[in-house]
Amino acid sequence: MSAAYVNIAGLKAFYAKLKAAFAPTTHAHTAMDITGGVLSVARGGTGQSTTLGAAKALGRGYCVCGTAAATAAKTAALSGFTRVTGAIVAVRFTNANSAEGPTLNIGSTGAAAIINCYTNAAISAADISAGMTALVVFNGTSWVLLNPAHSQQSSRT
């Protein structure tokens, strides 16, 4: 029995077939090519599989605060919410605020002072009314109330 050897031409042909069977080590896909799965934050995604999940992960949401008016530590549940600088949340307050220097803790992310967008100081007792949907944005240290109650706005005009 004679031994079989592969010459250079045979090795080159084999390598060409092998190389064609696999994707190149560097290649690109457009966003339109992604049709399933979850794109991680490290790869430019949100790490979420739903639009609502993505919104919460990006610091967006709606929640309800039922904390008593006289309690300074206001809380609102918003599961999956990530508090980041620039986070914007609509908070429906069941009760008015009568506490001095209230804080707001959304989604158990930690309490932060609520400040008035006009004064950049702690909100007054009249800035949040019962049934009000407040729009707040996180500035990195505090929740800025963007729409103080109407009675406060009208006194500034």
Short mmCIF file of C-alpha atoms in Angstrom, two decimals:
data_model
loop_
_atom_site.label_atom_id
_atom_site.label_comp_id
_atom_site.label_asym_id
_atom_site.label_seq_id
_atom_site.Cartn_x
_atom_site.Cartn_y
_atom_site.Cartn_z
CA MET A 1 0.00 0.00 0.00
CA SER A 2 1.41 3.36 -0.92
CA ALA A 3 1.20 6.46 1.25
CA ALA A 4 -0.87 9.42 -0.01
CA TYR A 5 0.46 12.92 0.31
CA VAL A 6 -1.22 16.27 -0.22
CA ASN A 7 0.73 18.77 -2.25
CA ILE A 8 0.59 22.58 -1.94
CA ALA A 9 -2.15 22.89 -4.55
CA GLY A 10 -4.30 20.40 -2.64
CA LEU A 11 -3.75 22.24 0.67
CA LYS A 12 -4.69 25.58 -0.94
CA ALA A 13 -7.87 24.09 -2.38
CA PHE A 14 -8.78 22.53 0.99
CA TYR A 15 -8.13 25.84 2.81
CA ALA A 16 -10.28 27.77 0.32
CA LYS A 17 -13.21 25.36 0.89
CA LEU A 18 -12.76 25.51 4.67
CA LYS A 19 -12.59 29.33 4.65
CA ALA A 20 -15.74 29.59 2.51
CA ALA A 21 -17.66 27.41 4.99
CA PHE A 22 -17.31 29.96 7.83
CA ALA A 23 -18.08 33.67 8.22
CA PRO A 24 -15.07 35.95 8.05
CA THR A 25 -13.61 36.98 11.38
CA THR A 26 -14.61 40.58 10.73
CA HIS A 27 -18.03 41.33 9.32
CA ALA A 28 -20.92 43.67 10.09
CA HIS A 29 -24.69 43.53 10.41
CA THR A 30 -27.08 46.43 10.22
CA ALA A 31 -29.78 46.93 12.84
CA MET A 32 -32.30 45.59 10.30
CA ASP A 33 -30.50 42.21 10.38
CA ILE A 34 -31.35 41.73 14.08
CA THR A 35 -34.71 40.01 14.27
CA GLY A 36 -34.64 38.29 17.64
CA GLY A 37 -32.98 38.01 20.99
CA VAL A 38 -31.86 40.71 23.40
CA LEU A 39 -29.09 43.11 22.46
CA SER A 40 -26.96 43.84 25.51
CA VAL A 41 -26.10 47.34 26.66
CA ALA A 42 -22.45 46.60 25.90
CA ARG A 43 -23.42 46.02 22.27
CA GLY A 44 -25.54 49.18 21.98
CA GLY A 45 -28.90 47.77 23.08
CA THR A 46 -30.97 48.14 26.21
CA GLY A 47 -30.69 44.58 27.49
CA GLN A 48 -34.49 44.35 27.40
CA SER A 49 -36.86 42.28 25.27
CA THR A 50 -39.89 44.63 25.34
CA THR A 51 -40.46 48.28 24.54
CA LEU A 52 -41.70 48.93 28.07
CA GLY A 53 -38.66 47.21 29.54
CA ALA A 54 -36.38 49.29 27.31
CA ALA A 55 -38.13 52.51 28.37
CA LYS A 56 -37.68 51.67 32.06
CA ALA A 57 -34.05 50.70 31.52
CA LEU A 58 -33.47 54.06 29.82
CA GLY A 59 -35.04 55.94 32.73
CA ARG A 60 -38.56 56.51 31.45
CA GLY A 61 -41.84 55.54 33.05
CA TYR A 62 -45.15 56.22 34.75
CA CYS A 63 -45.97 55.40 38.36
CA VAL A 64 -48.32 56.30 41.19
CA CYS A 65 -47.30 57.73 44.56
CA GLY A 66 -49.85 57.06 47.30
CA THR A 67 -47.72 58.38 50.17
CA ALA A 68 -49.63 60.46 52.73
CA ALA A 69 -49.45 64.22 52.29
CA ALA A 70 -47.63 64.85 55.59
CA THR A 71 -44.98 62.15 54.97
CA ALA A 72 -41.78 63.64 53.54
CA ALA A 73 -40.40 60.34 52.18
CA LYS A 74 -42.52 59.83 49.04
CA THR A 75 -42.31 56.46 47.27
CA ALA A 76 -43.59 55.09 43.99
CA ALA A 77 -43.23 51.56 42.63
CA LEU A 78 -41.80 51.17 39.13
CA SER A 79 -40.26 47.73 38.62
CA GLY A 80 -37.30 47.50 36.29
CA PHE A 81 -36.71 51.27 36.41
CA THR A 82 -33.15 52.54 36.22
CA ARG A 83 -32.48 55.97 37.70
CA VAL A 84 -29.93 57.76 35.57
CA THR A 85 -29.17 61.42 35.00
CA GLY A 86 -31.84 62.60 32.58
CA ALA A 87 -34.41 60.01 33.66
CA ILE A 88 -37.94 61.34 33.11
CA VAL A 89 -40.94 59.95 34.97
CA ALA A 90 -44.58 60.92 35.17
CA VAL A 91 -45.73 60.43 38.77
CA ARG A 92 -49.41 60.55 39.67
CA PHE A 93 -49.71 61.80 43.24
CA THR A 94 -52.81 60.42 44.95
CA ASN A 95 -52.36 62.92 47.79
CA ALA A 96 -51.18 66.51 47.90
CA ASN A 97 -47.89 67.31 49.60
CA SER A 98 -47.84 69.13 52.94
CA ALA A 99 -44.37 68.01 54.07
CA GLU A 100 -41.36 70.31 54.09
CA GLY A 101 -38.38 69.16 52.01
CA PRO A 102 -39.90 65.97 50.58
CA THR A 103 -37.87 63.27 48.84
CA LEU A 104 -38.93 60.85 46.13
CA ASN A 105 -37.85 57.23 45.78
CA ILE A 106 -39.00 55.72 42.47
CA GLY A 107 -38.62 51.98 41.97
CA SER A 108 -36.50 51.56 45.11
CA THR A 109 -33.61 53.40 43.45
CA GLY A 110 -32.98 55.62 46.47
CA ALA A 111 -34.54 58.76 47.86
CA ALA A 112 -33.62 62.11 46.30
CA ALA A 113 -34.87 65.61 47.09
CA ILE A 114 -37.66 67.04 44.94
CA ILE A 115 -36.80 70.55 43.78
CA ASN A 116 -38.86 73.19 41.96
CA CYS A 117 -37.78 73.89 38.36
CA TYR A 118 -38.27 77.64 38.82
CA THR A 119 -36.41 78.08 42.12
CA ASN A 120 -34.02 75.09 42.17
CA ALA A 121 -34.90 74.83 45.86
CA ALA A 122 -36.93 72.22 47.72
CA ILE A 123 -40.55 72.23 46.61
CA SER A 124 -43.11 73.98 48.77
CA ALA A 125 -46.11 72.26 50.27
CA ALA A 126 -48.29 73.72 47.51
CA ASP A 127 -46.22 72.45 44.55
CA ILE A 128 -47.91 69.03 44.45
CA SER A 129 -51.70 68.81 44.57
CA ALA A 130 -53.91 65.74 45.06
CA GLY A 131 -54.52 63.83 41.83
CA MET A 132 -51.78 65.69 40.01
CA THR A 133 -49.57 63.95 37.47
CA ALA A 134 -46.15 65.45 38.02
CA LEU A 135 -43.37 65.30 35.47
CA VAL A 136 -39.98 64.92 37.13
CA VAL A 137 -36.49 64.65 35.67
CA PHE A 138 -33.45 63.38 37.59
CA ASN A 139 -30.54 65.85 37.37
CA GLY A 140 -27.98 63.53 38.95
CA THR A 141 -28.73 64.49 42.56
CA SER A 142 -32.38 65.60 42.76
CA TRP A 143 -35.76 65.10 41.13
CA VAL A 144 -36.69 68.37 39.39
CA LEU A 145 -40.45 69.01 39.37
CA LEU A 146 -41.14 70.40 35.89
CA ASN A 147 -44.81 71.26 36.41
CA PRO A 148 -45.50 72.65 39.89
CA ALA A 149 -49.19 72.83 40.80
CA HIS A 150 -51.19 75.51 38.98
CA SER A 151 -51.62 77.73 42.03
CA GLN A 152 -47.83 78.20 42.22
CA GLN A 153 -47.46 78.89 38.48
CA SER A 154 -50.23 81.48 38.40
CA SER A 155 -48.62 83.46 41.23
CA ARG A 156 -45.48 83.90 39.10
CA THR A 157 -47.25 85.47 36.10
#
